Short mmCIF file of C-alpha atoms and ligand atoms in Angstrom, two decimals:
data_model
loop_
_atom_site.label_atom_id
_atom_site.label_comp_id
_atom_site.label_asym_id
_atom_site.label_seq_id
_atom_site.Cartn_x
_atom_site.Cartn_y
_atom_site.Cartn_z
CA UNK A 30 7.26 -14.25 1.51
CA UNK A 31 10.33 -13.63 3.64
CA UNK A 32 11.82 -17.34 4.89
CA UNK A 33 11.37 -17.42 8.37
CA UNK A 34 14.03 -17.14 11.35
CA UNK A 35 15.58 -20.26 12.47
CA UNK A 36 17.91 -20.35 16.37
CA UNK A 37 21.80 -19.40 15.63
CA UNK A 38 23.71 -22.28 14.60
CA UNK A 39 24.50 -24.57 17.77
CA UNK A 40 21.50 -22.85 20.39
CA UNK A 41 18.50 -24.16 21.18
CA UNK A 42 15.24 -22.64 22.22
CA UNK A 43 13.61 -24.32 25.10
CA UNK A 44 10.21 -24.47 25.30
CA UNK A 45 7.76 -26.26 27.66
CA UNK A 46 7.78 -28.82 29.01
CA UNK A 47 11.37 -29.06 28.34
CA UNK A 48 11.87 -25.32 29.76
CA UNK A 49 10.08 -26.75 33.25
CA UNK A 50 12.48 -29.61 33.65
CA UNK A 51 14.93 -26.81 32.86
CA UNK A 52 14.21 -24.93 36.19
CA UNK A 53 13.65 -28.12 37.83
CA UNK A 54 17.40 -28.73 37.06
CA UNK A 55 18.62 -25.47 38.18
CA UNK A 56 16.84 -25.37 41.61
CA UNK A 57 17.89 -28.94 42.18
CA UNK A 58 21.61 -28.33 41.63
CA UNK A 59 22.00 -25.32 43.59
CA UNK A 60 19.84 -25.86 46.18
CA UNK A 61 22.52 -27.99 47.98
CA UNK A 62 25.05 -25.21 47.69
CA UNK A 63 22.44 -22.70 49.48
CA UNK A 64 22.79 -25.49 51.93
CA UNK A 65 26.20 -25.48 52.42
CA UNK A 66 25.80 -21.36 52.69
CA UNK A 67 26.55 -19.91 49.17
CA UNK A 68 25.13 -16.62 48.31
CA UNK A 69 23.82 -16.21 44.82
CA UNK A 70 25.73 -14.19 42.79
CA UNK A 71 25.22 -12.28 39.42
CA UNK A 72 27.82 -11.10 37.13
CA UNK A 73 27.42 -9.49 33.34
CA UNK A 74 27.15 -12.07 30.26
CA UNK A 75 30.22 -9.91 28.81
CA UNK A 76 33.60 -8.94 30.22
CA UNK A 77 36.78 -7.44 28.94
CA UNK A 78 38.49 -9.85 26.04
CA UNK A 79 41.79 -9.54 28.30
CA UNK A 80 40.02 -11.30 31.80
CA UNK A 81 39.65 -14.18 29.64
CA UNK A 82 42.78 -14.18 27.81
CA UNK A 83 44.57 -14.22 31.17
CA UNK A 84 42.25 -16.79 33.31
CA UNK A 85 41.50 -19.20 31.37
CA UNK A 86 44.83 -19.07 29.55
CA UNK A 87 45.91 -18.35 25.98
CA UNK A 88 46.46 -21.73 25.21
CA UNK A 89 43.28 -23.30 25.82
CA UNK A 90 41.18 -23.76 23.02
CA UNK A 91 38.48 -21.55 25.05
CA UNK A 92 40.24 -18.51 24.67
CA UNK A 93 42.46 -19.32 21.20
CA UNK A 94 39.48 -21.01 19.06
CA UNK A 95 36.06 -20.60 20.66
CA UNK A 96 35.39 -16.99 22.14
CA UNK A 97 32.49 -14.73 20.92
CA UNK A 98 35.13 -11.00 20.54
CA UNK A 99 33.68 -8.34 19.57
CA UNK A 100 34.43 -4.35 19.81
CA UNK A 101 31.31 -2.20 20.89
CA UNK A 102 30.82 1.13 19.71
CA UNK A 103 33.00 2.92 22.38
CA UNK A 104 36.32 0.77 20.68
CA UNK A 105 36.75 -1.68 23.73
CA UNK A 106 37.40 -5.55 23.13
CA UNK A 107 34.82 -7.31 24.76
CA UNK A 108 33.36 -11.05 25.04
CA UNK A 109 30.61 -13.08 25.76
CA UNK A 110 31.75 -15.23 28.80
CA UNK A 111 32.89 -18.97 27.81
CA UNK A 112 32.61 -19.63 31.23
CA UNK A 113 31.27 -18.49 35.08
CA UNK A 114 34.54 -18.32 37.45
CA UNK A 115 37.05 -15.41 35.84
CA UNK A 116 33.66 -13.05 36.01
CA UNK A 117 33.09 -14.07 39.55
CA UNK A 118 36.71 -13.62 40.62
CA UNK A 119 36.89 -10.74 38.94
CA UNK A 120 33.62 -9.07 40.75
CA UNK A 121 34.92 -10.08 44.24
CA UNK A 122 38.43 -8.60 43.48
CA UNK A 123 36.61 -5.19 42.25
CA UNK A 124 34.57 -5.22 45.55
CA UNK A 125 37.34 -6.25 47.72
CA UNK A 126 34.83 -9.05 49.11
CA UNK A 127 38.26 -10.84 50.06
CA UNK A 128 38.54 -8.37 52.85
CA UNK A 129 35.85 -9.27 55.01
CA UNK A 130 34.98 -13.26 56.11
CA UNK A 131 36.71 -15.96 54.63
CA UNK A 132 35.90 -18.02 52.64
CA UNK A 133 33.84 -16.18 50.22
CA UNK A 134 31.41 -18.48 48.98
CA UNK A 135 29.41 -17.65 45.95
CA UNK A 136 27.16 -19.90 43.85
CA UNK A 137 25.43 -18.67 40.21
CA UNK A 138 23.73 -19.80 36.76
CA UNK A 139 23.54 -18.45 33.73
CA UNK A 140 24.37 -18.90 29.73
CA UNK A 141 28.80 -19.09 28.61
CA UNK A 142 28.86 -18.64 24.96
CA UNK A 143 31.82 -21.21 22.99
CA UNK A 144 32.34 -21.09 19.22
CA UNK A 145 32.56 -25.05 19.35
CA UNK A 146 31.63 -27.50 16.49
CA UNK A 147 28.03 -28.16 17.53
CA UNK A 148 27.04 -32.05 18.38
CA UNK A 149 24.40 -33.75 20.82
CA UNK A 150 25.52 -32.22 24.30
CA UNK A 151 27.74 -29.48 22.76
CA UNK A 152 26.50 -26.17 22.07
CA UNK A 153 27.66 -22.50 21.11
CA UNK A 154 25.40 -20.99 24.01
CA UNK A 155 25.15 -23.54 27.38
CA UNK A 156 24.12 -23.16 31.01
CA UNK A 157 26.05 -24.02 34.18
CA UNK A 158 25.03 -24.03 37.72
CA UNK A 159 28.37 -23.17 39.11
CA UNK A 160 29.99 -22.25 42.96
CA UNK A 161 33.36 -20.76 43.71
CA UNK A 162 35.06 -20.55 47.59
CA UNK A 163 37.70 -18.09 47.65
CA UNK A 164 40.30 -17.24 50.11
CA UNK A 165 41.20 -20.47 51.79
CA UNK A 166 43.22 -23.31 50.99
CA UNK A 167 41.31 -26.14 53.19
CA UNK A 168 41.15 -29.51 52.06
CA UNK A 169 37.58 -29.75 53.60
CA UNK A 170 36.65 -27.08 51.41
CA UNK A 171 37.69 -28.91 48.58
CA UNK A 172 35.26 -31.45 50.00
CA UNK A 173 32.34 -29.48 50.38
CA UNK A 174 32.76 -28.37 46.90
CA UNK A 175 32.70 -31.73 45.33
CA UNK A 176 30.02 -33.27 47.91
CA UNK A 177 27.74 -30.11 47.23
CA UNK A 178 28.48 -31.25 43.39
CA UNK A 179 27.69 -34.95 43.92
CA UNK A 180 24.57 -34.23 45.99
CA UNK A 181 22.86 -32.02 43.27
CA UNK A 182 22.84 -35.11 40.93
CA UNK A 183 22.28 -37.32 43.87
CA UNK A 184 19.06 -35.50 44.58
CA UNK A 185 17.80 -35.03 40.99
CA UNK A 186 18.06 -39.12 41.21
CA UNK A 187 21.06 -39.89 38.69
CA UNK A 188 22.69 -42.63 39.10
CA UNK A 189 25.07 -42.79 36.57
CA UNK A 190 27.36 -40.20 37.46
CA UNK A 191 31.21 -40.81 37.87
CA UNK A 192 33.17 -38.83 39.73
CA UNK A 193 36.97 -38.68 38.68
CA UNK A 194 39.50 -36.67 40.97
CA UNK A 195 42.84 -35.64 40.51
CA UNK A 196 45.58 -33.35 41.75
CA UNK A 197 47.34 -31.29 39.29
CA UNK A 198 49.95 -30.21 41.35
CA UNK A 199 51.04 -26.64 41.93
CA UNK A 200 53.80 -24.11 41.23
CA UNK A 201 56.18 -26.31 43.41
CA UNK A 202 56.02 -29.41 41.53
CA UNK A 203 54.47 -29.01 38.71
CA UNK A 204 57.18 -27.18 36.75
CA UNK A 205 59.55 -30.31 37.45
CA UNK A 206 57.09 -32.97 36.34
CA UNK A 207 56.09 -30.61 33.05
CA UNK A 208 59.57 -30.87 32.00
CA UNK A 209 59.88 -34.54 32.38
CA UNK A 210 56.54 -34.80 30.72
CA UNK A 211 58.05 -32.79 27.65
CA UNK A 212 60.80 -35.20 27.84
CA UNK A 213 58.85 -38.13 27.27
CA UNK A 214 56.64 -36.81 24.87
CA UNK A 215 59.77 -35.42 23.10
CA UNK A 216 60.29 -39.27 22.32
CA UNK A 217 57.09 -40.10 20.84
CA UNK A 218 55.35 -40.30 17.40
CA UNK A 219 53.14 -37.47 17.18
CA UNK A 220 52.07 -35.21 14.40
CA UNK A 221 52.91 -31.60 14.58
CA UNK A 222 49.84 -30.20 15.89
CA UNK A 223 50.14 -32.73 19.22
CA UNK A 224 53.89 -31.58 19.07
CA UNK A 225 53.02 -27.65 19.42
CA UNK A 226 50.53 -28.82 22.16
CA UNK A 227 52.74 -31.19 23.94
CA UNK A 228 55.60 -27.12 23.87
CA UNK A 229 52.71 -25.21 25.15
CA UNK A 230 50.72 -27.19 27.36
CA UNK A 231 52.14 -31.04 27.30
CA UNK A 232 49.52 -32.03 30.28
CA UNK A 233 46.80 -31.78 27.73
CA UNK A 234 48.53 -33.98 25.66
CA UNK A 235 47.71 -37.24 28.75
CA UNK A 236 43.70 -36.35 27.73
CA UNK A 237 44.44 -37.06 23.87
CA UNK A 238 41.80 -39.55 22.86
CA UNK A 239 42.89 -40.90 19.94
CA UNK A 240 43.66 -44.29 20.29
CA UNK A 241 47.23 -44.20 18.08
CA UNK A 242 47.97 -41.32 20.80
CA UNK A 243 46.93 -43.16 23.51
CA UNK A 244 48.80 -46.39 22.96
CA UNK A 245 52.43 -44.07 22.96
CA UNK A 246 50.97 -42.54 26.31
CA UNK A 247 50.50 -45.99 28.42
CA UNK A 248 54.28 -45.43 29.98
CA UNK A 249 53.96 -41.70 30.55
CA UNK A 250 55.02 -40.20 34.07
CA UNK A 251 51.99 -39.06 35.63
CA UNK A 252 51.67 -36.39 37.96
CA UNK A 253 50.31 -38.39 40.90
CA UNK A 254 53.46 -40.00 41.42
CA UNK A 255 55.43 -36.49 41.26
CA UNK A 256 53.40 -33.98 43.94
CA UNK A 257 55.39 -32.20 46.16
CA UNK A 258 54.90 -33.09 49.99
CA UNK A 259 52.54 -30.54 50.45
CA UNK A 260 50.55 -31.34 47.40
CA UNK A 261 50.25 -34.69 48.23
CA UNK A 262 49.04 -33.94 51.94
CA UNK A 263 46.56 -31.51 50.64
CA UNK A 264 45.18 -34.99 48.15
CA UNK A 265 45.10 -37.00 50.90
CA UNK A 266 42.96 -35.04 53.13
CA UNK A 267 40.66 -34.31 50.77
CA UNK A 268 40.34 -37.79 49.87
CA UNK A 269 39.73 -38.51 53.75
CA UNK A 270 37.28 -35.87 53.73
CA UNK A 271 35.70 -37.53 51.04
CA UNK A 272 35.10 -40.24 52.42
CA UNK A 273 33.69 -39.13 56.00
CA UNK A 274 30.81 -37.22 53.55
CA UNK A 275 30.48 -40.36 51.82
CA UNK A 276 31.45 -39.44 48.55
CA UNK A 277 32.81 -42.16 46.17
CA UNK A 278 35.02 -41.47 43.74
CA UNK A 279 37.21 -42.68 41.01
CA UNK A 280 41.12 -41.64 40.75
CA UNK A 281 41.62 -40.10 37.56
CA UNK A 282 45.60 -39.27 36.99
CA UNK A 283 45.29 -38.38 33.28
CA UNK A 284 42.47 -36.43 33.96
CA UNK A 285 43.24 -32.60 32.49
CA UNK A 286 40.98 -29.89 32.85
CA UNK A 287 40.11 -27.73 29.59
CA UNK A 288 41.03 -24.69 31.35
CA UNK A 289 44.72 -23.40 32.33
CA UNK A 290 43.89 -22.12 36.13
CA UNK A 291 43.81 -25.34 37.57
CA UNK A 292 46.19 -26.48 39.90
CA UNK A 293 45.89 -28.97 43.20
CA UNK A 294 42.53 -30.76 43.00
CA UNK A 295 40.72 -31.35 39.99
CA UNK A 296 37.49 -33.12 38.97
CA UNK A 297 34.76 -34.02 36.85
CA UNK A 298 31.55 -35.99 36.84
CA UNK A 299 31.12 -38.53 34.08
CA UNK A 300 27.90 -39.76 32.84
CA UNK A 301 27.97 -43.10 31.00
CA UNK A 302 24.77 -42.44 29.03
CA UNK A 303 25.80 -39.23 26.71
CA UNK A 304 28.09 -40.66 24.25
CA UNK A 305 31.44 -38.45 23.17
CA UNK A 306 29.53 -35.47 25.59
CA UNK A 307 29.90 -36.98 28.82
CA UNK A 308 31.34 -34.59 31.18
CA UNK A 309 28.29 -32.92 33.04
CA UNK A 310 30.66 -31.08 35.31
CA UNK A 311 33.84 -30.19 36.41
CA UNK A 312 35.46 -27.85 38.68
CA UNK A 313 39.44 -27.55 40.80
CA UNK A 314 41.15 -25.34 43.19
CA UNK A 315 43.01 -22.42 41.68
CA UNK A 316 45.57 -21.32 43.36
CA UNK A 317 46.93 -18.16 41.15
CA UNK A 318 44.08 -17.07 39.37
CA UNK A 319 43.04 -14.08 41.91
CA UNK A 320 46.31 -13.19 41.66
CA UNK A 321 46.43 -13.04 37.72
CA UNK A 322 43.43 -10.87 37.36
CA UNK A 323 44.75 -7.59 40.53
CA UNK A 324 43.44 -9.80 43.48
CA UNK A 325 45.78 -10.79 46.50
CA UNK A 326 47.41 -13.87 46.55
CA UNK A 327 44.70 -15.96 47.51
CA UNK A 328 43.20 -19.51 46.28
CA UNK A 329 40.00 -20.82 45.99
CA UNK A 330 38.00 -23.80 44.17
CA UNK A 331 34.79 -24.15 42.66
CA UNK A 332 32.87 -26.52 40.06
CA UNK A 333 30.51 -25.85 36.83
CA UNK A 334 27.56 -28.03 36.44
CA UNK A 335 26.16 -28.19 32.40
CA UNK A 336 22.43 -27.90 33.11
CA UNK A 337 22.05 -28.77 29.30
CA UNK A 338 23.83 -32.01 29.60
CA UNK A 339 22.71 -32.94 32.79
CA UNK A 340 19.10 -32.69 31.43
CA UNK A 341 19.97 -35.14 28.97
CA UNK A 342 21.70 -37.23 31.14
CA UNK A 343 18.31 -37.54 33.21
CA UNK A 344 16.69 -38.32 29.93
CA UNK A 345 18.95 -41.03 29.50
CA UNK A 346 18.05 -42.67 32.73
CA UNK A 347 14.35 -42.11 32.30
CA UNK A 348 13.78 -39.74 35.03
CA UNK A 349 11.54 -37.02 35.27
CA UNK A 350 11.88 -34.54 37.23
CA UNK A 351 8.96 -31.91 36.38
CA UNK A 352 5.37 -31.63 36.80
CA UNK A 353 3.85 -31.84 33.12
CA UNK A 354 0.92 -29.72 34.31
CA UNK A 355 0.30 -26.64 33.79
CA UNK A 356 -1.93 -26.07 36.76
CA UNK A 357 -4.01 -27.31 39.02
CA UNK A 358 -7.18 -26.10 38.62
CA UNK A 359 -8.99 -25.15 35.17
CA UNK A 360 -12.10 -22.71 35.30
CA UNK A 361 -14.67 -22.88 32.43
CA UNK A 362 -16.82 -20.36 32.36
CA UNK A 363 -20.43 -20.27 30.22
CA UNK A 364 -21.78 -17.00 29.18
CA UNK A 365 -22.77 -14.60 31.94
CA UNK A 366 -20.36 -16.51 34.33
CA UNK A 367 -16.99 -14.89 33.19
CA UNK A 368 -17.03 -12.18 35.93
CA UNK A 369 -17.54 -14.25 38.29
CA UNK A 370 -14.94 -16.78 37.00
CA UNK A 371 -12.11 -14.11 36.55
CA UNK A 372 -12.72 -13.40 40.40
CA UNK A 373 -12.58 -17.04 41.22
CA UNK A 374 -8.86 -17.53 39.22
CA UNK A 375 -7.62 -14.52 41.63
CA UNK A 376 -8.92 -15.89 45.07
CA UNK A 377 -7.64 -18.96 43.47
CA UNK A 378 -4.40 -18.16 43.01
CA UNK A 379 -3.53 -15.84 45.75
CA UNK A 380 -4.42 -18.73 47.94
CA UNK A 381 -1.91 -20.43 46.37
CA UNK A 382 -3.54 -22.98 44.04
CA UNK A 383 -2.11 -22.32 40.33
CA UNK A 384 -5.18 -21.70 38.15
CA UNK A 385 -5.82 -21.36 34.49
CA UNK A 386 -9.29 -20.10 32.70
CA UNK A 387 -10.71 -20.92 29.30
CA UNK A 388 -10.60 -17.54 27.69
CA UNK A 389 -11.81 -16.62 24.01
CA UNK A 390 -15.31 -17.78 25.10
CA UNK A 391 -15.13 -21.28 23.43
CA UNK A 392 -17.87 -23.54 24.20
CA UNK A 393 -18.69 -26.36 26.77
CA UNK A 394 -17.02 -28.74 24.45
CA UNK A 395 -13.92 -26.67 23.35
CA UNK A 396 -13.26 -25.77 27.16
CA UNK A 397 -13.11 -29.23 28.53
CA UNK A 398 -10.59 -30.46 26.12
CA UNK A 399 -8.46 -27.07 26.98
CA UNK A 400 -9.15 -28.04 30.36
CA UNK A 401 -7.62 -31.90 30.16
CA UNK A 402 -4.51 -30.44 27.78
CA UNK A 403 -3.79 -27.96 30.89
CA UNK A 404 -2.93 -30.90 32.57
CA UNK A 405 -5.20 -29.39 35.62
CA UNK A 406 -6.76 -31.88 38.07
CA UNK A 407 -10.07 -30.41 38.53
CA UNK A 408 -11.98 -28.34 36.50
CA UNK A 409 -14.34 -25.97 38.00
CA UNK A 410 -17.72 -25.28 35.53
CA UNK A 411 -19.93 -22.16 36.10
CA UNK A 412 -22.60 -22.50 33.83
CA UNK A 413 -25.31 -19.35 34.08
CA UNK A 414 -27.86 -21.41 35.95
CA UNK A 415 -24.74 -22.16 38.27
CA UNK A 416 -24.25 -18.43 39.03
CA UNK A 417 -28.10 -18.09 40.26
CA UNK A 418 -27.98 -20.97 42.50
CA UNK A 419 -24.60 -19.57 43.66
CA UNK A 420 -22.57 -22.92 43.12
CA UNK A 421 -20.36 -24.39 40.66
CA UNK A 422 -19.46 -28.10 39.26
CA UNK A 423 -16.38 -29.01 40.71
CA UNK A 424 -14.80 -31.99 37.96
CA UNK A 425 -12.16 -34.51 39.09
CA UNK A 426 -10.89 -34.64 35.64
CA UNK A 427 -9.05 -37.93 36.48
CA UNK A 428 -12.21 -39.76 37.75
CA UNK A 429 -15.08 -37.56 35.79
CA UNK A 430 -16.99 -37.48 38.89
CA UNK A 431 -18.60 -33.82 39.72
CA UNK A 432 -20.19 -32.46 42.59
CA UNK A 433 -21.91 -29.09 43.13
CA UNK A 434 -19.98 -26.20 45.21
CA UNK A 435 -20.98 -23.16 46.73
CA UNK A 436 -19.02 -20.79 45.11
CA UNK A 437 -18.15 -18.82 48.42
CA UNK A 438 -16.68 -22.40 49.52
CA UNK A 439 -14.90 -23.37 46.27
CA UNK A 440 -11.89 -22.15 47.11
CA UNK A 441 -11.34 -23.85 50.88
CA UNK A 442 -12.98 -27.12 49.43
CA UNK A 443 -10.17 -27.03 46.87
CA UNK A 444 -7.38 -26.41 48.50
CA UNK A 445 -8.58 -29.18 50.68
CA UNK A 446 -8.87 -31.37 47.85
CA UNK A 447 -5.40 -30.76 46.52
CA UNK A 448 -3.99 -31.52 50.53
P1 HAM B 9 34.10 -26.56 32.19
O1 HAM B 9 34.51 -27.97 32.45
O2 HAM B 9 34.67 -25.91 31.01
O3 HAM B 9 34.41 -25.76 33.51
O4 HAM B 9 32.51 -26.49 32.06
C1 HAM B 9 31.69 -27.01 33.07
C2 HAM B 9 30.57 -27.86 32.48
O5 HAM B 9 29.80 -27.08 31.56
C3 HAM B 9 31.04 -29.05 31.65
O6 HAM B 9 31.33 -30.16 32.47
C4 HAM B 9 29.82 -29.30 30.77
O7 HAM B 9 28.85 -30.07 31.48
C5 HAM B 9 29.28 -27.91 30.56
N1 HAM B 9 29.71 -27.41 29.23
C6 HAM B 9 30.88 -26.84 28.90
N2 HAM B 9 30.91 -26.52 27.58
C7 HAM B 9 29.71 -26.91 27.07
C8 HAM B 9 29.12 -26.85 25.75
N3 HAM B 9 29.76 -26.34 24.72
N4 HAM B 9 27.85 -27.36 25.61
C9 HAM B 9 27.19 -27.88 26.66
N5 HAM B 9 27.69 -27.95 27.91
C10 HAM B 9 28.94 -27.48 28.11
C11 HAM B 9 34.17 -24.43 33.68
O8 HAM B 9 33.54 -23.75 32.94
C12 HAM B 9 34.74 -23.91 34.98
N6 HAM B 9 34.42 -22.47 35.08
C13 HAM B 9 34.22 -24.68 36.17
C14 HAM B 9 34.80 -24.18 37.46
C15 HAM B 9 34.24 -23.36 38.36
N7 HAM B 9 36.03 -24.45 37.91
C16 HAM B 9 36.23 -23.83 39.06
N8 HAM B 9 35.17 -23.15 39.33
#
């Protein structure tokens, strides 16, 4: 016998009802970003290696440790996206979307594929609800971008979601604090690996979270006290937005983004129920990222929300947030009936009213206890004496009461019932 198939290392299937809490979760975090006038957007699950490589930056663990590379047949480098904003820029720099209304505001979903060790709330394939404005450089936009973020886990009914904000500077000031960072971190204890990090990148070095690291870091210069005037304007209004769209929020000055585009505002929402996991989104402005991949010199900010992690944040907290039921209405047809019960399901459904039947012609018995698995509220029972009288039982399958339809009224009487 050949051993079965198990999911790739790291995935997961999802299957109902999981899978309906799944599109519960998407709707309800992108719905507020069709609010705030975002147009859906679709890009390809694969790109060229180098978009990557120069987004997202060489020195991020994303593109240096965790990218699915491969070369198709044709001998290009291409890989399965880690992540939703260098595809997005990329597509509106290829259209020249930048040319028309400003800002360009774009919201999507979809799978990013990371080679990371797998663990409860990290996997190799995950889904983010993500939006990206381009073009402007508006604190209120900045706003708008993190309230549309805090409002899709407001609405879903989380409570136990921290937002942390930070500014991370730009090409004015950063640069100067970098170097004094390197400085500092030149006179620590660290092992060689943190040492490479803290030559490459040392602002990753402030999100270390081992506690022997941490302890050296408690005097570090942080970059909140070392934006340029400009910078620290742009902070403050968005903080003042913030708080007109009433928005809390925690300051976060050692909070470092994963990716290397970042610079100005930066976030992420914490959720204190997920263990090491906790980050169900993040998202910044970027101010030279349509540059780096043949755009014009334009900025723009946007935010990824983990569906996957958000689902188990809601878990965490209880909540539901799907209908377990299948459908509303179950239809068990006996013998001869089945015609007439196949028509009923269509009336039934085009009038809106989700419908299952028993099928496989099981008997009274078998067909009831289909009918209370499906979840269904009523069940409608066409037995063969039905069909001559022209009626059928109409079951409350909360209550067990029945009472006899017409069949030409079953589906108004219903719908009524379900009002
Ligand atoms: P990110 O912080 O790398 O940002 O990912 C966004 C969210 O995706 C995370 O907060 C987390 O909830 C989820 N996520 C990331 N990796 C995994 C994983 N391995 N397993 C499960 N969930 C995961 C970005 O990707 C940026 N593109 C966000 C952005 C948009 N910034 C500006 N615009």
């Amino acid at each position: 016998m050949t051993t079965p198939f198990t999911a790739p290392k790291g995935t997961y299937d999802l299957l109902p009802p999981a899978s309906e809490e799944f599109l519960a979760v998407v709707n309800a975090l992108s719905r507020p970003a069709e609010l705030a006038g975002y147009q859906y957007v679709q890009t390809p699950m694969f790109e060229d290696t180098a978009l990557f490589t120069r987004s997202v930056g060489e020195s991020t663990d994303v593109v240096s440790k965790e990218m699915y590379t491969f070369e198709d047949k044709g001998g290009r480098s291409l890989t399965l996206r880690p992540e939703g904003t260098a595809g997005v820029i990329r597509a509106v720099v290829e259209h020249n979307l930048l040319a028309g209304q400003l800002p360009v505001k774009l919201w999507y979903t979809g799978p990013n594929f990371r080679y990371e060790a797998p663990q409860s709330g990290r996997y190799r394939q995950h889904v983010q609800v993500g939006i990206e404005a381009i073009g402007v450089d508006d604190p209120a936009l900045d706003a708008e971008v993190i309230a549309t973020a805090a409002e899709g886990f407001r609405a879903l009914g989380l409570t136990q979601a921290r937002l942390l904000l930070n500014s991370l500077g730009d090409a004015t000031c950063r640069p100067a604090y970098r170097e004094r960072l390197q400085e500092f971190l030149g006179g620590l204890d660290l092992d060689a690996d943190t040492r490479r990090r803290a030559e490459i990148n040392p602002l990753r070095v402030l999100d270390d979270k081992r506690p022997e690291v941490r302890a050296q870091l408690a005097g570090a210069p942080l970059l909140a006290d070392n934006l340029c005037e400009a910078c620290r304007e742009h902070y403050d209004e968005v903080r003042g937005y913030l708080k007109e769209l009433g928005v809390q929020w925690e300051e976060a000055p050692r909070l470092v983004r994963g990716l290397d585009y970042y610079t100005k505002t930066t976030f992420e929402f914490q959720h204190d129920g997920l263990g090491s996991q906790s980050a169900v989104g993040g998202g910044g402005r970027y101010d030279g990222l349509v540059e780096s991949v043949g755009g014009p010199a334009l900025s723009g900010i946007g935010f990824g929300l983990g569906v996957d992690r958000t689902m188990l944040a809601l878990r965490a907290e209880g909540i539901a947030v799907a209908d377990p039921a299948r459908c509303q209405v179950f239809i068990v047809p006996l013998g001869a009936a089945k015609a007439r019960a196949v028509t009923l399901a269509g009336e039934l459904r085009r009038a809106g009213v989700s419908t299952d039947l028993a099928y496989g012609g099981r008997g009274l018995k078998g067909a009831m206890k289909a009918a209370d698995r499906s979840g269904a509220r009523y069940a409608v029972v066409i037995g063969e004496r039905d069909l001559e009288g022209g009626t059928a039982q109409l079951k409350d399958l909360a209550s067990g009461d029945q009472v006899a339809v017409p069949l030409t009224d079953a589906v108004s009487t219903i719908q009524e019932k379900l009002s």
